[in-house]
Amino acid sequence: MSAPTRLWCEWAWTGSADGTPEPGVLLEVAGGRFTAVTARTTAPADAEVLPGVTLPGLADAHSHAFHRALRGRTHADGGSFWTWREVMYRVADRLDPDTYLRLARAVYAEMALAGVTCVGEFHYLHHAPGGVRYADPNEMGRALVAAAADAGVRLTLLDVCYLAGGLEPDGTYRPLAGPQTRFGDGDAAGWAERVRSFGPLPGHALLGAAAHSVRAVPPRELPEVAAAAAGIGGPLHVHLSEQPAENAACLAAHGRTPTAVLGDAGLLGERTSLVHATHLTDGDVAAIRGSRSVVCLCPTTERDLADGLPRTGDLDARRLSLGSDQHARIDMFEEARAVELHERLRTHRRGTLGAGDLLRAATAHATLGWDDAGALAAGSRADLVNVPLEGVRLAGADPARGVDAVVFAADASDVRNVMADGRWTVRDGVHTRMPDLARDLDTVIKSLI
């Protein structure tokens, strides 16, 4: 057996509640895991020195990989979430398994450059145009699994049940139409049958389940989604109350908020992540906190689409995760600090969430089913992100408060080295497998637009 890899970190965050890093942290890595983590040491002669601050690998808990093709293309003439969605549908209609693989591989590699070691892909682009099934009905999902392997990140494939094209105030669910027909499986039982047919996934991937939203899955179908998630043993995710129009339609149709609809159907709980949760009532907040459901915030998307400001300070800071969603940016430091900065705008008060709270949200691998990741600790998966402090954004930072500097001032380009499962995916700011990533992104996106 080969000797363990030894890495000596000038400073590292090993989980302190307030985000204070420890000096001189020696990490020993073997078999894809940290075998020993020792703080306040001097650098051994055989250890690689990681300058600046080292953090656990970051988790992007909510991704729509194909939305990356829209970056910078949806801002003309104002518009809204709903007009943005129409442009998104046009891109969805042009993808096939090959272009989906190429696009997702490049998007996941861009995530790796930003320090992401695990991504939750909210996957609803299941079938060919017109809703025709591929010979393998999970072919598009398999493209995502392959893309993650190529990019060197772990994947939780959150297979989405998407049955309706919208909810009318009278309780009528509109049928899927146009590009939406690619998303549907008829009913929740048909969706669950397809998901169960996926079969075993390779070691870098897990299977989870999702309901798109209460406007896309009728209440009578939701218990089947919850049962399928429990059956496969994976996490359960759902979009919740992203737009006021969703709440208004749900109240008119069902007499209850979307949160109450999910609760009645058995979808709230510790393994459930509620994405956005922007427009909540007091009763919704109490139900979410009481069920210990996770709230996944995606600030760069929520502000890009003018969704609104969530009631972050009313939620449990220990039950938050982060996603880059539509990938208007892929920068988990920006997502993390925006959670606090948006709350400052809402409340006119600073300091609701500190660097430690924000980093816990940014490293919440357990919400994606990876309970053994997200910490610099013996036995944990060997994921890390190394951020030197000599760049222009971080120059002059006090290394003893280096985590504060990184969370509130760094951006993705400050990431120097990234390791996932004991393998380097980024070295000196360059992806080890895809060194021409910008060209790869440019080529595939221009083939779709």
Short mmCIF file of C-alpha atoms in Angstrom, two decimals:
data_model
loop_
_atom_site.label_atom_id
_atom_site.label_comp_id
_atom_site.label_asym_id
_atom_site.label_seq_id
_atom_site.Cartn_x
_atom_site.Cartn_y
_atom_site.Cartn_z
CA MET A 1 0.00 0.00 0.00
CA SER A 2 1.35 3.43 -0.96
CA ALA A 3 2.10 6.02 1.69
CA PRO A 4 -0.63 8.59 2.37
CA THR A 5 -0.52 11.95 0.65
CA ARG A 6 0.38 14.67 3.17
CA LEU A 7 -0.83 18.23 2.73
CA TRP A 8 0.06 21.05 5.11
CA CYS A 9 -2.34 23.99 5.18
CA GLU A 10 -1.18 27.37 6.41
CA TRP A 11 -4.72 27.89 7.68
CA ALA A 12 -7.77 25.64 7.45
CA TRP A 13 -11.39 25.76 8.54
CA THR A 14 -12.11 22.56 10.43
CA GLY A 15 -15.66 23.42 11.43
CA SER A 16 -15.52 26.14 14.08
CA ALA A 17 -18.93 27.70 14.64
CA ASP A 18 -17.73 31.25 14.04
CA GLY A 19 -15.59 30.44 11.01
CA THR A 20 -12.23 30.91 12.73
CA PRO A 21 -9.54 28.91 10.90
CA GLU A 22 -6.80 26.92 12.59
CA PRO A 23 -3.11 27.40 11.74
CA GLY A 24 -0.76 24.69 10.54
CA VAL A 25 -3.25 21.94 9.70
CA LEU A 26 -1.74 18.70 8.41
CA LEU A 27 -4.06 16.58 6.24
CA GLU A 28 -3.22 12.96 5.47
CA VAL A 29 -5.06 11.35 2.56
CA ALA A 30 -5.33 7.70 1.57
CA GLY A 31 -7.99 5.75 -0.30
CA GLY A 32 -9.89 8.93 -1.14
CA ARG A 33 -10.40 9.92 2.52
CA PHE A 34 -8.74 11.97 5.18
CA THR A 35 -7.02 9.52 7.48
CA ALA A 36 -5.71 12.14 9.91
CA VAL A 37 -6.25 15.86 10.46
CA THR A 38 -3.87 17.57 12.89
CA ALA A 39 -3.89 21.29 13.69
CA ARG A 40 -1.11 23.57 14.93
CA THR A 41 1.74 21.62 13.38
CA THR A 42 4.83 22.65 11.48
CA ALA A 43 5.15 21.66 7.85
CA PRO A 44 6.78 18.21 7.43
CA ALA A 45 9.46 17.97 4.78
CA ASP A 46 7.41 15.50 2.72
CA ALA A 47 4.14 17.50 2.76
CA GLU A 48 2.86 19.76 -0.02
CA VAL A 49 2.22 23.24 1.36
CA LEU A 50 -1.17 24.79 0.60
CA PRO A 51 -0.92 28.57 1.14
CA GLY A 52 -3.68 30.78 2.46
CA VAL A 53 -6.94 29.20 3.62
CA THR A 54 -8.13 25.64 2.92
CA LEU A 55 -11.80 24.71 3.19
CA PRO A 56 -13.83 21.53 2.76
CA GLY A 57 -15.15 20.89 -0.74
CA LEU A 58 -18.17 22.99 -1.66
CA ALA A 59 -21.58 21.53 -2.51
CA ASP A 60 -23.77 23.06 -5.22
CA ALA A 61 -27.10 21.67 -4.06
CA HIS A 62 -29.31 22.93 -6.89
CA SER A 63 -28.28 22.91 -10.55
CA HIS A 64 -30.06 23.01 -13.89
CA ALA A 65 -27.02 22.37 -16.08
CA PHE A 66 -28.61 23.32 -19.39
CA HIS A 67 -29.63 26.76 -18.08
CA ARG A 68 -25.94 27.73 -18.34
CA ALA A 69 -26.55 28.35 -22.05
CA LEU A 70 -28.77 31.33 -21.13
CA ARG A 71 -26.10 33.33 -19.31
CA GLY A 72 -26.20 36.94 -20.48
CA ARG A 73 -28.99 36.27 -23.00
CA THR A 74 -32.19 37.02 -21.07
CA HIS A 75 -31.77 40.60 -19.83
CA ALA A 76 -33.11 42.66 -22.73
CA ASP A 77 -36.45 44.45 -22.31
CA GLY A 78 -36.78 43.61 -18.62
CA GLY A 79 -39.15 40.71 -18.58
CA SER A 80 -39.92 38.42 -15.67
CA PHE A 81 -39.40 34.90 -14.41
CA TRP A 82 -42.14 33.80 -16.81
CA THR A 83 -40.60 35.39 -19.92
CA TRP A 84 -37.19 34.01 -18.91
CA ARG A 85 -38.82 30.58 -18.73
CA GLU A 86 -39.92 30.76 -22.36
CA VAL A 87 -36.31 31.30 -23.49
CA MET A 88 -35.26 28.39 -21.28
CA TYR A 89 -37.82 26.13 -22.95
CA ARG A 90 -36.38 26.92 -26.38
CA VAL A 91 -32.94 25.71 -25.27
CA ALA A 92 -34.45 22.61 -23.65
CA ASP A 93 -36.08 21.68 -26.96
CA ARG A 94 -32.71 21.64 -28.78
CA LEU A 95 -30.79 19.30 -26.51
CA ASP A 96 -30.09 15.66 -27.23
CA PRO A 97 -28.03 13.17 -25.20
CA ASP A 98 -24.77 14.11 -26.93
CA THR A 99 -25.12 17.89 -26.58
CA TYR A 100 -26.43 17.47 -23.03
CA LEU A 101 -23.33 15.45 -22.13
CA ARG A 102 -21.01 18.05 -23.66
CA LEU A 103 -22.76 21.00 -22.03
CA ALA A 104 -23.13 19.42 -18.60
CA ARG A 105 -19.51 18.21 -18.60
CA ALA A 106 -18.32 21.77 -19.20
CA VAL A 107 -20.72 23.22 -16.62
CA TYR A 108 -19.61 20.73 -13.97
CA ALA A 109 -15.97 21.49 -14.79
CA GLU A 110 -16.73 25.20 -14.32
CA MET A 111 -18.14 24.25 -10.93
CA ALA A 112 -14.95 22.37 -10.08
CA LEU A 113 -12.93 25.49 -10.87
CA ALA A 114 -15.12 27.30 -8.33
CA GLY A 115 -14.36 24.72 -5.63
CA VAL A 116 -17.43 22.49 -6.04
CA THR A 117 -16.84 18.81 -5.33
CA CYS A 118 -20.47 17.66 -5.41
CA VAL A 119 -23.53 18.86 -7.34
CA GLY A 120 -27.24 18.16 -7.04
CA GLU A 121 -28.71 18.14 -10.55
CA PHE A 122 -32.45 18.88 -10.60
CA HIS A 123 -33.07 16.82 -13.72
CA TYR A 124 -36.36 16.97 -15.61
CA LEU A 125 -35.25 16.91 -19.26
CA HIS A 126 -36.02 13.21 -19.60
CA HIS A 127 -37.30 12.43 -23.10
CA ALA A 128 -36.91 13.32 -26.76
CA PRO A 129 -38.88 16.19 -28.37
CA GLY A 130 -42.61 15.55 -28.27
CA GLY A 131 -42.20 13.38 -25.18
CA VAL A 132 -41.02 10.35 -27.17
CA ARG A 133 -38.97 8.04 -25.00
CA TYR A 134 -35.44 7.14 -25.95
CA ALA A 135 -34.70 3.42 -26.23
CA ASP A 136 -33.20 3.81 -22.79
CA PRO A 137 -35.76 6.05 -21.01
CA ASN A 138 -32.98 7.30 -18.70
CA GLU A 139 -30.53 8.18 -21.46
CA MET A 140 -30.50 11.89 -20.64
CA GLY A 141 -29.85 11.12 -16.98
CA ARG A 142 -27.00 8.81 -17.91
CA ALA A 143 -25.48 11.67 -19.93
CA LEU A 144 -25.38 13.73 -16.73
CA VAL A 145 -23.78 10.89 -14.77
CA ALA A 146 -21.08 10.57 -17.44
CA ALA A 147 -20.59 14.34 -17.53
CA ALA A 148 -19.92 14.49 -13.79
CA ALA A 149 -17.40 11.67 -14.02
CA ASP A 150 -15.54 13.47 -16.80
CA ALA A 151 -15.50 16.72 -14.82
CA GLY A 152 -14.31 15.05 -11.61
CA VAL A 153 -17.26 15.97 -9.37
CA ARG A 154 -19.70 13.79 -7.49
CA LEU A 155 -23.31 13.93 -8.63
CA THR A 156 -26.65 13.48 -6.95
CA LEU A 157 -29.09 13.01 -9.82
CA LEU A 158 -32.37 14.39 -8.50
CA ASP A 159 -34.81 12.85 -10.95
CA VAL A 160 -37.78 15.20 -11.19
CA CYS A 161 -41.44 14.26 -11.41
CA TYR A 162 -42.98 16.89 -13.72
CA LEU A 163 -46.56 16.16 -14.77
CA ALA A 164 -48.39 19.41 -15.52
CA GLY A 165 -47.80 22.63 -17.40
CA GLY A 166 -49.25 24.88 -14.72
CA LEU A 167 -51.97 25.37 -12.14
CA GLU A 168 -55.14 27.40 -12.68
CA PRO A 169 -56.93 29.12 -9.77
CA ASP A 170 -59.90 26.79 -10.22
CA GLY A 171 -57.68 23.79 -9.46
CA THR A 172 -57.27 22.70 -13.08
CA TYR A 173 -53.81 21.49 -14.01
CA ARG A 174 -52.82 22.41 -17.55
CA PRO A 175 -51.37 19.59 -19.66
CA LEU A 176 -47.74 19.66 -20.67
CA ALA A 177 -47.30 21.43 -24.00
CA GLY A 178 -44.48 22.19 -26.42
CA PRO A 179 -41.00 21.61 -24.95
CA GLN A 180 -42.59 20.65 -21.62
CA THR A 181 -43.68 17.33 -23.13
CA ARG A 182 -40.06 16.21 -22.79
CA PHE A 183 -40.40 16.41 -19.00
CA GLY A 184 -43.39 14.17 -18.32
CA ASP A 185 -43.99 10.51 -17.52
CA GLY A 186 -47.81 10.55 -17.52
CA ASP A 187 -48.30 10.21 -13.79
CA ALA A 188 -46.22 9.74 -10.66
CA ALA A 189 -46.44 5.96 -10.89
CA GLY A 190 -44.98 6.07 -14.42
CA TRP A 191 -42.27 8.44 -13.25
CA ALA A 192 -41.40 6.18 -10.31
CA GLU A 193 -41.24 3.11 -12.56
CA ARG A 194 -38.76 4.88 -14.86
CA VAL A 195 -36.63 6.03 -11.92
CA ARG A 196 -36.50 2.53 -10.45
CA SER A 197 -35.35 1.20 -13.84
CA PHE A 198 -32.25 3.39 -13.72
CA GLY A 199 -30.31 0.63 -11.97
CA PRO A 200 -27.10 0.93 -9.96
CA LEU A 201 -25.07 4.11 -10.46
CA PRO A 202 -21.26 4.29 -10.47
CA GLY A 203 -19.48 5.26 -7.27
CA HIS A 204 -19.34 8.99 -7.99
CA ALA A 205 -23.13 9.28 -8.33
CA LEU A 206 -26.25 8.86 -6.21
CA LEU A 207 -29.90 8.80 -7.22
CA GLY A 208 -32.40 11.08 -5.54
CA ALA A 209 -35.94 12.20 -6.24
CA ALA A 210 -37.72 15.50 -6.76
CA ALA A 211 -41.15 16.95 -7.33
CA HIS A 212 -40.83 19.97 -9.57
CA SER A 213 -43.37 22.11 -7.67
CA VAL A 214 -47.00 22.15 -6.58
CA ARG A 215 -47.87 23.76 -9.92
CA ALA A 216 -46.34 20.84 -11.83
CA VAL A 217 -47.35 17.91 -9.60
CA PRO A 218 -50.97 17.67 -8.35
CA PRO A 219 -51.41 16.94 -4.63
CA ARG A 220 -52.84 13.46 -5.28
CA GLU A 221 -49.56 12.49 -7.00
CA LEU A 222 -47.17 13.83 -4.35
CA PRO A 223 -47.32 10.85 -1.93
CA GLU A 224 -46.04 8.60 -4.73
CA VAL A 225 -43.02 10.89 -5.11
CA ALA A 226 -42.32 10.75 -1.38
CA ALA A 227 -42.64 6.96 -1.38
CA ALA A 228 -40.26 6.62 -4.34
CA ALA A 229 -37.66 8.81 -2.64
CA ALA A 230 -37.88 6.66 0.48
CA GLY A 231 -37.66 3.50 -1.61
CA ILE A 232 -34.43 4.48 -3.31
CA GLY A 233 -33.00 5.86 -0.07
CA GLY A 234 -32.04 9.17 -1.60
CA PRO A 235 -32.80 12.79 -0.78
CA LEU A 236 -36.00 14.51 -1.89
CA HIS A 237 -35.99 18.04 -3.34
CA VAL A 238 -38.78 20.35 -4.51
CA HIS A 239 -39.13 23.94 -5.73
CA LEU A 240 -41.20 25.89 -3.22
CA SER A 241 -42.86 29.33 -3.33
CA GLU A 242 -40.37 30.89 -5.70
CA GLN A 243 -42.95 33.30 -7.13
CA PRO A 244 -45.99 35.03 -5.58
CA ALA A 245 -48.07 33.80 -8.52
CA GLU A 246 -47.40 30.21 -7.46
CA ASN A 247 -48.68 30.91 -3.96
CA ALA A 248 -51.76 32.74 -5.22
CA ALA A 249 -52.72 29.94 -7.59
CA CYS A 250 -52.16 27.29 -4.92
CA LEU A 251 -54.28 29.15 -2.36
CA ALA A 252 -57.06 29.66 -4.87
CA ALA A 253 -56.99 26.06 -6.08
CA HIS A 254 -56.36 24.18 -2.83
CA GLY A 255 -57.05 26.65 -0.03
CA ARG A 256 -53.57 26.03 1.34
CA THR A 257 -50.06 27.34 0.79
CA PRO A 258 -47.59 25.23 -1.19
CA THR A 259 -45.78 24.40 2.06
CA ALA A 260 -49.04 23.09 3.58
CA VAL A 261 -49.75 21.04 0.45
CA LEU A 262 -46.31 19.42 0.71
CA GLY A 263 -46.76 18.81 4.43
CA ASP A 264 -50.15 17.14 3.96
CA ALA A 265 -48.63 14.88 1.31
CA GLY A 266 -45.75 13.79 3.54
CA LEU A 267 -42.96 15.60 1.68
CA LEU A 268 -41.54 17.64 4.55
CA GLY A 269 -38.75 16.13 6.66
CA GLU A 270 -35.04 15.92 7.38
CA ARG A 271 -34.17 14.41 3.98
CA THR A 272 -36.19 17.04 2.09
CA SER A 273 -34.72 20.21 0.60
CA LEU A 274 -37.08 23.06 -0.27
CA VAL A 275 -35.54 25.14 -3.04
CA HIS A 276 -35.97 28.94 -2.89
CA ALA A 277 -38.75 29.08 -0.24
CA THR A 278 -38.88 32.80 -0.97
CA HIS A 279 -42.48 33.72 -0.12
CA LEU A 280 -43.38 32.03 3.17
CA THR A 281 -46.11 32.71 5.72
CA ASP A 282 -45.52 32.44 9.46
CA GLY A 283 -47.24 29.07 9.33
CA ASP A 284 -44.94 27.93 6.52
CA VAL A 285 -41.86 28.92 8.53
CA ALA A 286 -43.12 27.01 11.57
CA ALA A 287 -43.85 23.91 9.47
CA ILE A 288 -40.42 23.99 7.83
CA ARG A 289 -38.60 24.45 11.11
CA GLY A 290 -40.71 21.84 12.88
CA SER A 291 -40.11 19.22 10.18
CA ARG A 292 -36.36 20.03 10.07
CA SER A 293 -36.56 20.37 6.31
CA VAL A 294 -33.59 21.99 4.59
CA VAL A 295 -34.04 25.24 2.66
CA CYS A 296 -31.81 25.56 -0.39
CA LEU A 297 -31.18 29.18 -1.28
CA CYS A 298 -29.95 30.27 -4.73
CA PRO A 299 -29.36 34.01 -4.31
CA THR A 300 -27.81 34.82 -7.67
CA THR A 301 -30.79 33.30 -9.46
CA GLU A 302 -33.36 34.68 -7.05
CA ARG A 303 -32.13 38.23 -7.63
CA ASP A 304 -31.56 37.74 -11.38
CA LEU A 305 -35.19 36.64 -11.82
CA ALA A 306 -36.52 39.25 -9.37
CA ASP A 307 -37.99 36.54 -7.18
CA GLY A 308 -37.71 38.50 -3.95
CA LEU A 309 -35.88 38.24 -0.62
CA PRO A 310 -36.48 35.12 1.51
CA ARG A 311 -37.03 35.22 5.27
CA THR A 312 -33.60 33.76 5.92
CA GLY A 313 -33.28 34.99 9.48
CA ASP A 314 -36.53 33.27 10.43
CA LEU A 315 -35.21 29.90 9.27
CA ASP A 316 -32.82 27.52 11.02
CA ALA A 317 -29.30 28.52 10.00
CA ARG A 318 -28.20 24.91 10.54
CA ARG A 319 -30.68 23.68 7.91
CA LEU A 320 -29.57 25.73 4.91
CA SER A 321 -27.84 24.74 1.69
CA LEU A 322 -26.85 26.67 -1.43
CA GLY A 323 -27.22 26.24 -5.18
CA SER A 324 -26.27 28.15 -8.30
CA ASP A 325 -29.52 27.07 -10.02
CA GLN A 326 -29.62 28.68 -13.48
CA HIS A 327 -25.87 29.49 -13.39
CA ALA A 328 -26.12 33.21 -14.02
CA ARG A 329 -22.87 32.84 -12.09
CA ILE A 330 -21.09 29.79 -10.75
CA ASP A 331 -19.49 31.11 -7.60
CA MET A 332 -20.37 29.53 -4.26
CA PHE A 333 -18.65 32.30 -2.32
CA GLU A 334 -21.02 34.76 -3.96
CA GLU A 335 -24.00 32.53 -3.16
CA ALA A 336 -22.86 32.25 0.47
CA ARG A 337 -22.30 35.93 1.17
CA ALA A 338 -25.45 36.90 -0.72
CA VAL A 339 -27.51 34.95 1.81
CA GLU A 340 -26.34 37.33 4.53
CA LEU A 341 -26.23 40.45 2.36
CA HIS A 342 -29.77 39.91 1.08
CA GLU A 343 -30.94 39.48 4.67
CA ARG A 344 -29.30 42.80 5.52
CA LEU A 345 -31.33 44.43 2.75
CA ARG A 346 -34.52 42.84 4.05
CA THR A 347 -34.02 43.61 7.74
CA HIS A 348 -31.65 46.63 7.72
CA ARG A 349 -29.49 44.67 10.17
CA ARG A 350 -26.01 43.15 9.83
CA GLY A 351 -24.76 39.86 11.23
CA THR A 352 -27.69 37.47 11.04
CA LEU A 353 -25.39 34.78 9.60
CA GLY A 354 -21.64 34.70 10.14
CA ALA A 355 -18.90 33.08 8.07
CA GLY A 356 -19.26 29.77 9.90
CA ASP A 357 -23.01 29.59 9.20
CA LEU A 358 -22.48 30.47 5.55
CA LEU A 359 -19.70 27.92 5.09
CA ARG A 360 -21.83 25.19 6.63
CA ALA A 361 -24.48 25.98 4.03
CA ALA A 362 -21.88 26.00 1.25
CA THR A 363 -20.49 22.60 2.29
CA ALA A 364 -23.81 20.85 3.02
CA HIS A 365 -23.10 17.60 1.18
CA ALA A 366 -25.48 15.66 3.45
CA THR A 367 -28.46 17.39 1.82
CA LEU A 368 -27.40 15.58 -1.37
CA GLY A 369 -27.09 12.20 0.34
CA TRP A 370 -23.31 12.33 0.90
CA ASP A 371 -23.27 12.13 4.69
CA ASP A 372 -19.53 11.39 4.75
CA ALA A 373 -18.41 14.59 3.02
CA GLY A 374 -18.20 18.30 3.71
CA ALA A 375 -15.63 18.40 6.52
CA LEU A 376 -11.86 18.43 6.99
CA ALA A 377 -12.02 15.52 9.43
CA ALA A 378 -10.56 12.03 9.72
CA GLY A 379 -12.79 9.53 7.93
CA SER A 380 -14.43 12.12 5.71
CA ARG A 381 -14.08 12.10 1.95
CA ALA A 382 -10.91 13.91 0.94
CA ASP A 383 -12.46 17.01 -0.61
CA LEU A 384 -10.82 20.40 -0.22
CA VAL A 385 -10.67 23.89 -1.69
CA ASN A 386 -7.49 25.94 -1.39
CA VAL A 387 -7.67 29.76 -1.60
CA PRO A 388 -4.40 31.71 -1.28
CA LEU A 389 -4.65 35.19 0.24
CA GLU A 390 -2.24 37.05 -2.02
CA GLY A 391 -4.68 37.84 -4.85
CA VAL A 392 -5.91 41.37 -5.36
CA ARG A 393 -9.30 40.72 -3.70
CA LEU A 394 -7.74 39.17 -0.58
CA ALA A 395 -4.44 41.07 -0.31
CA GLY A 396 -3.96 42.46 3.18
CA ALA A 397 -6.38 40.05 4.83
CA ASP A 398 -5.63 38.91 8.37
CA PRO A 399 -5.05 35.15 7.94
CA ALA A 400 -6.46 34.54 11.42
CA ARG A 401 -9.75 35.89 10.00
CA GLY A 402 -9.07 34.43 6.57
CA VAL A 403 -12.40 32.64 6.36
CA ASP A 404 -14.24 35.93 6.79
CA ALA A 405 -12.11 37.37 3.98
CA VAL A 406 -12.83 34.45 1.67
CA VAL A 407 -16.58 34.29 2.34
CA PHE A 408 -17.15 38.04 2.07
CA ALA A 409 -14.56 39.09 -0.54
CA ALA A 410 -13.25 36.18 -2.65
CA ASP A 411 -14.74 34.97 -5.89
CA ALA A 412 -14.43 31.74 -7.82
CA SER A 413 -11.30 32.88 -9.64
CA ASP A 414 -9.43 32.99 -6.31
CA VAL A 415 -9.64 29.19 -6.01
CA ARG A 416 -6.20 27.72 -6.66
CA ASN A 417 -6.43 23.96 -5.96
CA VAL A 418 -9.37 21.58 -5.58
CA MET A 419 -9.39 17.94 -4.52
CA ALA A 420 -12.38 15.59 -4.72
CA ASP A 421 -12.24 12.08 -3.26
CA GLY A 422 -8.47 12.38 -2.94
CA ARG A 423 -7.90 13.32 -6.59
CA TRP A 424 -6.88 16.77 -7.80
CA THR A 425 -9.47 18.25 -10.14
CA VAL A 426 -7.98 21.76 -10.19
CA ARG A 427 -4.29 22.64 -9.96
CA ASP A 428 -3.03 26.21 -9.99
CA GLY A 429 -6.43 27.41 -11.17
CA VAL A 430 -6.63 25.05 -14.18
CA HIS A 431 -8.94 22.05 -14.52
CA THR A 432 -6.74 18.97 -14.70
CA ARG A 433 -8.92 17.18 -17.28
CA MET A 434 -10.36 20.10 -19.26
CA PRO A 435 -7.66 22.77 -19.61
CA ASP A 436 -9.50 24.46 -22.52
CA LEU A 437 -12.77 24.78 -20.65
CA ALA A 438 -13.71 28.23 -21.99
CA ARG A 439 -13.44 26.96 -25.54
CA ASP A 440 -15.48 23.84 -24.68
CA LEU A 441 -18.27 25.99 -23.20
CA ASP A 442 -18.22 28.41 -26.11
CA THR A 443 -18.44 25.66 -28.72
CA VAL A 444 -21.33 23.73 -27.20
CA ILE A 445 -23.39 26.78 -26.23
CA LYS A 446 -23.10 28.33 -29.68
CA SER A 447 -24.31 25.05 -31.17
CA LEU A 448 -27.52 25.38 -29.13
CA ILE A 449 -28.37 29.08 -29.38
#
